[in-house]
Amino acid sequence: MRRGSGSGPAWWLQVLSPFLLPLFHGALPDQIRYSIPEELAKNSMVGNLAKDLGLGIQDLPTRKLRVSAEKDYFTVNPESGDLLVGDRLDREQVCGKQLLCVLEFDIVAEKPLNIFHVAVILQDINDNAPLFKQSEIDLNIGESTRPGKAFPLDPALDADAGSNSLQKYYLTDNDYFEVTEKETPDGRKYPELILKRFLDREEQNFHQLVLTAVDGGDPPQSGTAQIRIQVTDANDNAPVFSQDVYRVALREDVPQGYSVLQVTATDQDEGVNAEITYSFHRVEEQVERFFKLDKRTGEITTKGNLDFETAKSYSLSVEAKDPGDLASHCSIQVEILDENDCAPEVIVTSVFYSAA
Ligand SMILES: [Ca+2]
Ligand SMILES: [Ca+2]
Ligand SMILES: [Ca+2]
Ligand SMILES: [Ca+2]
C-alpha cells in the first residue's frame, strides 16, 4: 500500500467520472477516490467498485476483483463488487499528525487483466482528548518573585489532526496567575504560567489551580491538570511586640535574678526568617547594671540590688530583631516601690495593646 497526496480541491471527488471509461476501452482509468471517516466498523462499505469501474454485475464472477496491497486495510465483496473496510482504521495510527491521510492501492480484475488505482482518504474524527502527561504539577514559588515571571509547563498532547487537535489552554479564574501558549524555535507549543502580581505567603501559602487543554472538535474534548503552588517564604515581616509599652512595679528588696517581666514579639515569617533576638536598645548605663535581658526568651531579670533611694523608676527599651535585621521596639516602665510600701510585690499592667 502506498500513501500519496492530492493536487487540488476537486481531486478527492468520490468517484472519477465513470462516463469516460468507455473511451478507454478497458484501458486504465486514472484513479478512483473515496473518502471515509476513520474508525468505521469492519466490513463497512467504502463504495461500489463494479459501478464506479463500469463493470456489469453479471461480469463480476469472471473478473474476480481483488485488492492488491501490502496491508489488508480493504477487501472486495466478489459478488457485489463492494469495497469494504478490512478492519477498523485508526487515522492516528496510519498517518500520525499528517493532515491529509490517503491510502492508495490497486484493484486487480481478471479476463482481461486490468489494474485500477484506488485512493481512500481517511478523514479525521475527534476521537482523542488532549492529555497531560502529568495530571498533577507541583511548583514552589517564592513570595518575593516579581510579577511577569513565567513558568513553562509540559504541553498536553492530542493525537488528532488539524482543528481536532489541541487549540487552547484555560486556567481557573484567579488573582495571581494566567496562562499563555508559547512556541519553541522548532515549533513545539507549550503552556506557560505567568505570575500577575506579588504573592504573599503570610496571606495565602498555597494555591491550587486547574489547567484545562481544549481541542477544536465538535463537540470539543478537553483534558486537565492540577497545578499546586507552594509559596515559599521571604523575610518581609519585622517582629512585632505583643504590647508597645509594658508597665511594672517592683519592690526594691526583690532578690537578684528576680523575674521582672517577659516581653514577647512574634514574626509572621517562617523558619529562620521568624527567629527573634531581644536586646536592650539605647538604654542608660544604670539600666544595664540592674537588669538582665535574655536575648532568646525576652525575659528581664534583676541583676544587682535595686535601691529606691537611687532611682524611683527605670525606663527600658527593648529591640526585637530577625536575622534580616528587621526590627521593632517596645518600652518598659519599671517603678521601684519603697520596701515599706504595702503594695503587692509585682504589678503588671498592660497599657497599650498592639494590633497583633
Ligand atoms: Ca482522530
Ligand atoms: Ca482531539
Ligand atoms: Ca521576619
Ligand atoms: Ca514572609
Short mmCIF file of C-alpha atoms and ligand atoms in Angstrom, two decimals:
data_model
loop_
_atom_site.label_atom_id
_atom_site.label_comp_id
_atom_site.label_asym_id
_atom_site.label_seq_id
_atom_site.Cartn_x
_atom_site.Cartn_y
_atom_site.Cartn_z
CA MET A 1 0.00 0.00 0.00
CA ARG A 2 1.24 3.44 -0.86
CA ARG A 3 0.35 6.78 0.58
CA GLY A 4 0.05 9.82 -1.61
CA SER A 5 -1.41 13.26 -1.65
CA GLY A 6 -3.85 15.11 -3.85
CA SER A 7 -3.32 18.11 -6.03
CA GLY A 8 -6.46 20.21 -5.80
CA PRO A 9 -9.87 20.61 -4.28
CA ALA A 10 -11.63 18.57 -6.98
CA TRP A 11 -9.31 15.62 -6.85
CA TRP A 12 -10.99 13.96 -3.95
CA LEU A 13 -14.38 13.74 -5.61
CA GLN A 14 -15.70 10.41 -4.51
CA VAL A 15 -15.66 8.87 -7.94
CA LEU A 16 -13.89 9.90 -11.06
CA SER A 17 -16.22 10.08 -13.97
CA PRO A 18 -17.16 6.57 -15.00
CA PHE A 19 -18.54 8.07 -18.23
CA LEU A 20 -15.01 8.36 -19.52
CA LEU A 21 -14.37 4.66 -19.15
CA PRO A 22 -15.88 3.54 -22.47
CA LEU A 23 -13.45 5.88 -24.23
CA PHE A 24 -10.56 3.87 -22.88
CA HIS A 25 -11.96 0.50 -23.95
CA GLY A 26 -10.57 -1.29 -20.96
CA ALA A 27 -7.55 0.94 -20.57
CA LEU A 28 -6.71 2.06 -17.05
CA PRO A 29 -8.80 4.85 -15.62
CA ASP A 30 -6.68 7.42 -13.69
CA GLN A 31 -7.76 6.65 -10.21
CA ILE A 32 -10.88 6.08 -8.19
CA ARG A 33 -11.08 8.04 -4.99
CA TYR A 34 -13.20 7.56 -1.92
CA SER A 35 -13.39 9.42 1.32
CA ILE A 36 -14.37 7.79 4.61
CA PRO A 37 -14.13 8.74 8.26
CA GLU A 38 -11.66 6.80 10.38
CA GLU A 39 -12.84 4.22 12.91
CA LEU A 40 -15.58 2.67 10.72
CA ALA A 41 -16.51 -0.87 11.79
CA LYS A 42 -15.09 -3.86 9.93
CA ASN A 43 -16.93 -4.55 6.64
CA SER A 44 -18.33 -1.02 6.43
CA MET A 45 -18.89 -0.06 2.82
CA VAL A 46 -16.44 2.32 1.18
CA GLY A 47 -18.03 2.32 -2.29
CA ASN A 48 -19.22 0.05 -5.08
CA LEU A 49 -16.28 -0.73 -7.35
CA ALA A 50 -18.35 -2.51 -10.01
CA LYS A 51 -20.46 0.58 -10.57
CA ASP A 52 -17.56 3.01 -10.34
CA LEU A 53 -15.41 0.95 -12.73
CA GLY A 54 -18.31 0.48 -15.11
CA LEU A 55 -18.39 -3.30 -14.75
CA GLY A 56 -21.61 -5.24 -15.16
CA ILE A 57 -22.74 -7.19 -12.13
CA GLN A 58 -23.04 -10.30 -14.35
CA ASP A 59 -19.31 -9.99 -15.23
CA LEU A 60 -18.13 -9.98 -11.62
CA PRO A 61 -17.74 -13.78 -11.22
CA THR A 62 -15.37 -13.75 -14.22
CA ARG A 63 -13.50 -10.54 -13.39
CA LYS A 64 -12.68 -11.77 -9.84
CA LEU A 65 -11.98 -8.33 -8.36
CA ARG A 66 -9.39 -8.35 -5.61
CA VAL A 67 -7.30 -5.87 -3.63
CA SER A 68 -3.58 -5.83 -4.29
CA ALA A 69 -1.93 -4.14 -1.33
CA GLU A 70 0.71 -4.62 1.34
CA LYS A 71 -1.80 -4.35 4.15
CA ASP A 72 -5.32 -5.70 4.50
CA TYR A 73 -6.95 -2.35 5.03
CA PHE A 74 -9.68 -3.12 2.49
CA THR A 75 -11.45 -6.12 0.92
CA VAL A 76 -13.79 -6.59 -2.04
CA ASN A 77 -17.04 -8.49 -1.92
CA PRO A 78 -16.70 -10.63 -5.11
CA GLU A 79 -20.48 -10.91 -5.64
CA SER A 80 -21.49 -7.26 -5.21
CA GLY A 81 -18.21 -5.52 -6.10
CA ASP A 82 -18.42 -3.52 -2.86
CA LEU A 83 -15.16 -2.17 -1.45
CA LEU A 84 -15.26 -2.82 2.29
CA VAL A 85 -13.20 -1.77 5.29
CA GLY A 86 -10.98 -4.73 6.18
CA ASP A 87 -10.63 -3.69 9.78
CA ARG A 88 -11.21 -0.63 11.93
CA LEU A 89 -8.82 2.10 10.70
CA ASP A 90 -7.26 4.47 13.21
CA ARG A 91 -6.16 7.57 11.32
CA GLU A 92 -3.72 8.50 14.10
CA GLN A 93 -2.03 5.12 13.78
CA VAL A 94 -1.96 5.12 9.98
CA CYS A 95 -0.97 8.73 9.32
CA GLY A 96 0.03 10.28 12.67
CA LYS A 97 -0.18 14.07 12.69
CA GLN A 98 -0.30 14.29 8.88
CA LEU A 99 -3.29 16.43 7.99
CA LEU A 100 -4.12 14.54 4.78
CA CYS A 101 -4.32 10.77 5.18
CA VAL A 102 -4.62 8.85 1.89
CA LEU A 103 -4.41 5.09 1.44
CA GLU A 104 -3.56 4.03 -2.12
CA PHE A 105 -3.77 0.54 -3.52
CA ASP A 106 -4.64 -1.41 -6.67
CA ILE A 107 -7.74 -3.37 -7.62
CA VAL A 108 -6.94 -6.25 -9.92
CA ALA A 109 -9.51 -7.65 -12.37
CA GLU A 110 -9.00 -10.76 -14.50
CA LYS A 111 -10.05 -11.66 -18.04
CA PRO A 112 -8.82 -9.32 -19.31
CA LEU A 113 -6.27 -8.36 -16.71
CA ASN A 114 -6.84 -4.78 -15.54
CA ILE A 115 -5.30 -2.88 -12.72
CA PHE A 116 -7.24 0.02 -11.26
CA HIS A 117 -5.69 2.53 -8.89
CA VAL A 118 -7.78 3.39 -5.87
CA ALA A 119 -7.19 6.03 -3.21
CA VAL A 120 -9.15 6.23 0.03
CA ILE A 121 -8.96 9.38 2.10
CA LEU A 122 -9.19 8.68 5.80
CA GLN A 123 -10.91 11.65 7.41
CA ASP A 124 -10.04 12.58 10.97
CA ILE A 125 -12.65 12.37 13.68
CA ASN A 126 -12.16 13.91 17.10
CA ASP A 127 -11.55 10.67 18.97
CA ASN A 128 -8.69 11.87 21.17
CA ALA A 129 -8.94 14.27 24.10
CA PRO A 130 -5.95 16.46 24.95
CA LEU A 131 -3.99 14.67 27.64
CA PHE A 132 -1.41 15.97 30.11
CA LYS A 133 1.47 13.59 30.81
CA GLN A 134 1.29 14.57 34.46
CA SER A 135 -2.11 15.18 35.99
CA GLU A 136 -0.52 16.98 38.93
CA ILE A 137 2.05 19.75 38.63
CA ASP A 138 3.83 20.94 41.77
CA LEU A 139 5.58 24.30 41.86
CA ASN A 140 7.42 26.19 44.58
CA ILE A 141 7.34 29.95 44.06
CA GLY A 142 8.94 32.47 46.38
CA GLU A 143 6.73 35.28 47.62
CA SER A 144 9.35 37.78 46.51
CA THR A 145 9.08 36.60 42.86
CA ARG A 146 8.38 39.57 40.60
CA PRO A 147 5.15 39.72 38.60
CA GLY A 148 5.69 38.81 34.95
CA LYS A 149 7.85 35.81 35.80
CA ALA A 150 6.98 32.83 33.55
CA PHE A 151 6.92 29.15 34.49
CA PRO A 152 6.98 26.81 31.45
CA LEU A 153 4.77 23.72 31.78
CA ASP A 154 4.60 20.44 29.89
CA PRO A 155 2.13 20.58 27.00
CA ALA A 156 -0.97 18.43 26.69
CA LEU A 157 -0.96 16.04 23.72
CA ASP A 158 -3.83 15.41 21.32
CA ALA A 159 -3.20 12.81 18.59
CA ASP A 160 -5.87 14.17 16.24
CA ALA A 161 -5.05 16.39 13.30
CA GLY A 162 -5.92 19.98 12.39
CA SER A 163 -8.76 21.57 14.30
CA ASN A 164 -9.50 18.31 16.12
CA SER A 165 -6.14 18.73 17.81
CA LEU A 166 -5.31 20.90 20.81
CA GLN A 167 -6.29 24.55 20.37
CA LYS A 168 -6.15 26.40 23.66
CA TYR A 169 -5.33 26.36 27.36
CA TYR A 170 -7.50 27.78 30.13
CA LEU A 171 -6.75 28.37 33.79
CA THR A 172 -9.08 28.55 36.79
CA ASP A 173 -10.13 32.13 37.38
CA ASN A 174 -7.74 33.55 39.97
CA ASP A 175 -6.00 36.77 41.01
CA TYR A 176 -2.37 35.69 40.75
CA PHE A 177 -1.76 33.64 37.60
CA GLU A 178 -2.64 33.47 33.93
CA VAL A 179 -1.67 31.02 31.20
CA THR A 180 -0.36 31.74 27.72
CA GLU A 181 0.82 29.49 24.93
CA LYS A 182 4.43 29.70 23.77
CA GLU A 183 6.32 28.07 20.93
CA THR A 184 9.85 26.71 20.89
CA PRO A 185 12.10 27.66 17.94
CA ASP A 186 11.42 24.21 16.45
CA GLY A 187 7.66 24.78 16.57
CA ARG A 188 6.60 22.83 19.64
CA LYS A 189 3.90 24.59 21.61
CA TYR A 190 3.69 24.58 25.38
CA PRO A 191 1.74 26.44 28.06
CA GLU A 192 3.39 28.94 30.34
CA LEU A 193 2.14 30.06 33.72
CA ILE A 194 2.66 33.80 34.30
CA LEU A 195 2.67 35.48 37.70
CA LYS A 196 0.36 38.53 37.55
CA ARG A 197 1.02 40.09 40.97
CA PHE A 198 3.12 39.53 44.06
CA LEU A 199 2.24 36.51 46.16
CA ASP A 200 2.04 36.87 49.93
CA ARG A 201 2.89 33.72 51.85
CA GLU A 202 1.60 35.21 55.09
CA GLU A 203 -1.79 35.78 53.46
CA GLN A 204 -2.02 32.55 51.40
CA ASN A 205 0.77 29.99 51.32
CA PHE A 206 -0.84 27.57 48.85
CA HIS A 207 -2.64 27.98 45.55
CA GLN A 208 -4.42 25.24 43.62
CA LEU A 209 -5.38 25.82 40.01
CA VAL A 210 -6.80 23.70 37.22
CA LEU A 211 -5.18 23.90 33.79
CA THR A 212 -7.52 22.82 31.00
CA ALA A 213 -6.47 21.99 27.43
CA VAL A 214 -9.26 22.11 24.85
CA ASP A 215 -9.27 20.88 21.25
CA GLY A 216 -11.25 22.38 18.36
CA GLY A 217 -13.50 19.38 17.70
CA ASP A 218 -17.27 19.49 17.50
CA PRO A 219 -18.03 18.81 20.24
CA PRO A 220 -14.67 19.80 21.74
CA GLN A 221 -12.81 17.48 24.09
CA SER A 222 -10.62 18.56 26.97
CA GLY A 223 -8.04 17.35 29.48
CA THR A 224 -7.00 18.85 32.80
CA ALA A 225 -4.02 19.01 35.15
CA GLN A 226 -3.95 20.24 38.73
CA ILE A 227 -1.34 22.90 39.45
CA ARG A 228 -0.34 23.06 43.09
CA ILE A 229 1.75 26.07 44.08
CA GLN A 230 3.55 26.22 47.39
CA VAL A 231 4.51 29.80 48.21
CA THR A 232 7.92 29.89 49.85
CA ASP A 233 8.82 32.48 52.44
CA ALA A 234 10.77 35.68 52.08
CA ASN A 235 11.77 37.73 55.10
CA ASP A 236 9.28 40.54 54.65
CA ASN A 237 7.93 40.95 58.17
CA ALA A 238 9.57 42.53 61.18
CA PRO A 239 8.95 41.10 64.65
CA VAL A 240 6.01 42.77 66.43
CA PHE A 241 5.74 43.11 70.21
CA SER A 242 2.56 41.98 71.92
CA GLN A 243 2.49 45.40 73.62
CA ASP A 244 4.09 48.73 72.76
CA VAL A 245 4.50 49.66 76.40
CA TYR A 246 4.79 47.43 79.46
CA ARG A 247 4.49 48.78 82.99
CA VAL A 248 5.67 47.00 86.11
CA ALA A 249 6.09 47.92 89.77
CA LEU A 250 8.88 46.27 91.80
CA ARG A 251 9.70 46.25 95.48
CA GLU A 252 13.22 47.46 95.98
CA ASP A 253 14.08 44.40 98.08
CA VAL A 254 13.44 41.73 95.42
CA PRO A 255 16.37 39.30 95.23
CA GLN A 256 18.97 39.22 92.50
CA GLY A 257 17.79 37.18 89.47
CA TYR A 258 14.17 38.04 90.17
CA SER A 259 11.97 37.76 87.10
CA VAL A 260 10.61 41.20 86.36
CA LEU A 261 8.77 40.65 83.12
CA GLN A 262 8.86 38.75 79.85
CA VAL A 263 8.37 40.70 76.65
CA THR A 264 7.13 38.80 73.60
CA ALA A 265 7.36 39.61 69.95
CA THR A 266 6.14 37.49 67.05
CA ASP A 267 7.26 37.41 63.42
CA GLN A 268 4.77 36.34 60.76
CA ASP A 269 7.51 34.89 58.56
CA GLU A 270 8.56 31.27 58.62
CA GLY A 271 11.54 29.32 59.97
CA VAL A 272 14.77 31.24 60.28
CA ASN A 273 13.05 34.41 59.00
CA ALA A 274 11.00 34.41 62.19
CA GLU A 275 13.84 33.82 64.65
CA ILE A 276 13.88 36.71 67.10
CA THR A 277 16.73 38.11 69.16
CA TYR A 278 15.96 40.51 72.00
CA SER A 279 18.33 43.23 73.18
CA PHE A 280 18.28 46.45 75.18
CA HIS A 281 18.02 49.40 72.86
CA ARG A 282 19.68 52.70 73.68
CA VAL A 283 19.25 52.36 77.44
CA GLU A 284 21.10 54.21 80.16
CA GLU A 285 24.14 52.56 81.63
CA GLN A 286 22.46 52.02 85.02
CA VAL A 287 19.66 50.01 83.39
CA GLU A 288 22.24 47.52 82.15
CA ARG A 289 23.67 47.48 85.62
CA PHE A 290 20.39 46.47 87.29
CA PHE A 291 18.58 44.47 84.62
CA LYS A 292 19.44 41.49 82.52
CA LEU A 293 17.63 40.56 79.32
CA ASP A 294 17.59 37.02 77.95
CA LYS A 295 18.13 37.52 74.22
CA ARG A 296 16.21 34.34 73.32
CA THR A 297 13.23 34.42 75.69
CA GLY A 298 12.81 38.17 76.23
CA GLU A 299 12.73 37.64 79.99
CA ILE A 300 14.03 40.52 82.11
CA THR A 301 15.54 39.69 85.48
CA THR A 302 17.18 41.78 88.19
CA LYS A 303 20.94 41.81 88.18
CA GLY A 304 22.01 43.97 91.07
CA ASN A 305 20.28 45.24 94.17
CA LEU A 306 17.72 47.89 93.45
CA ASP A 307 17.64 50.90 95.65
CA PHE A 308 14.66 53.14 95.97
CA GLU A 309 16.95 55.95 97.05
CA THR A 310 18.96 55.73 93.78
CA ALA A 311 16.06 55.77 91.33
CA LYS A 312 12.30 55.61 91.72
CA SER A 313 11.76 54.34 88.19
CA TYR A 314 13.55 52.98 85.16
CA SER A 315 12.74 53.28 81.52
CA LEU A 316 13.84 50.36 79.37
CA SER A 317 13.65 49.96 75.64
CA VAL A 318 13.88 46.51 74.09
CA GLU A 319 14.52 45.69 70.48
CA ALA A 320 13.33 42.52 68.76
CA LYS A 321 15.25 41.71 65.60
CA ASP A 322 15.09 38.93 62.99
CA PRO A 323 18.12 37.60 61.01
CA GLY A 324 17.35 40.04 58.21
CA ASP A 325 17.80 42.97 60.65
CA LEU A 326 14.10 43.79 60.52
CA ALA A 327 13.39 45.17 63.99
CA SER A 328 10.81 46.79 66.26
CA HIS A 329 10.88 48.23 69.74
CA CYS A 330 8.88 48.35 72.94
CA SER A 331 9.34 50.29 76.15
CA ILE A 332 9.09 49.08 79.73
CA GLN A 333 8.40 51.40 82.63
CA VAL A 334 9.65 49.97 85.92
CA GLU A 335 8.52 51.68 89.08
CA ILE A 336 10.53 50.93 92.24
CA LEU A 337 8.46 50.69 95.40
CA ASP A 338 9.89 51.52 98.81
CA GLU A 339 10.18 48.31 100.82
CA ASN A 340 7.96 49.83 103.50
CA ASP A 341 5.29 50.25 100.91
CA CYS A 342 2.35 47.87 101.29
CA ALA A 343 1.80 47.47 97.59
CA PRO A 344 1.86 43.95 96.12
CA GLU A 345 5.25 42.66 95.09
CA VAL A 346 4.71 42.85 91.37
CA ILE A 347 2.02 44.59 89.40
CA VAL A 348 1.96 44.20 85.67
CA THR A 349 -0.45 46.33 83.79
CA SER A 350 -0.96 46.29 80.09
CA VAL A 351 -1.34 49.78 78.81
CA PHE A 352 -1.33 49.63 75.07
CA TYR A 353 -2.09 46.61 73.02
CA SER A 354 -0.70 46.37 69.59
CA ALA A 355 -2.92 45.32 66.74
CA ALA A 356 -1.46 41.82 66.91
CA CA B 1 -8.78 11.20 15.12
CA CA B 2 -8.84 15.80 19.73
CA CA B 3 10.86 38.26 59.56
CA CA B 4 7.33 36.27 54.58
#
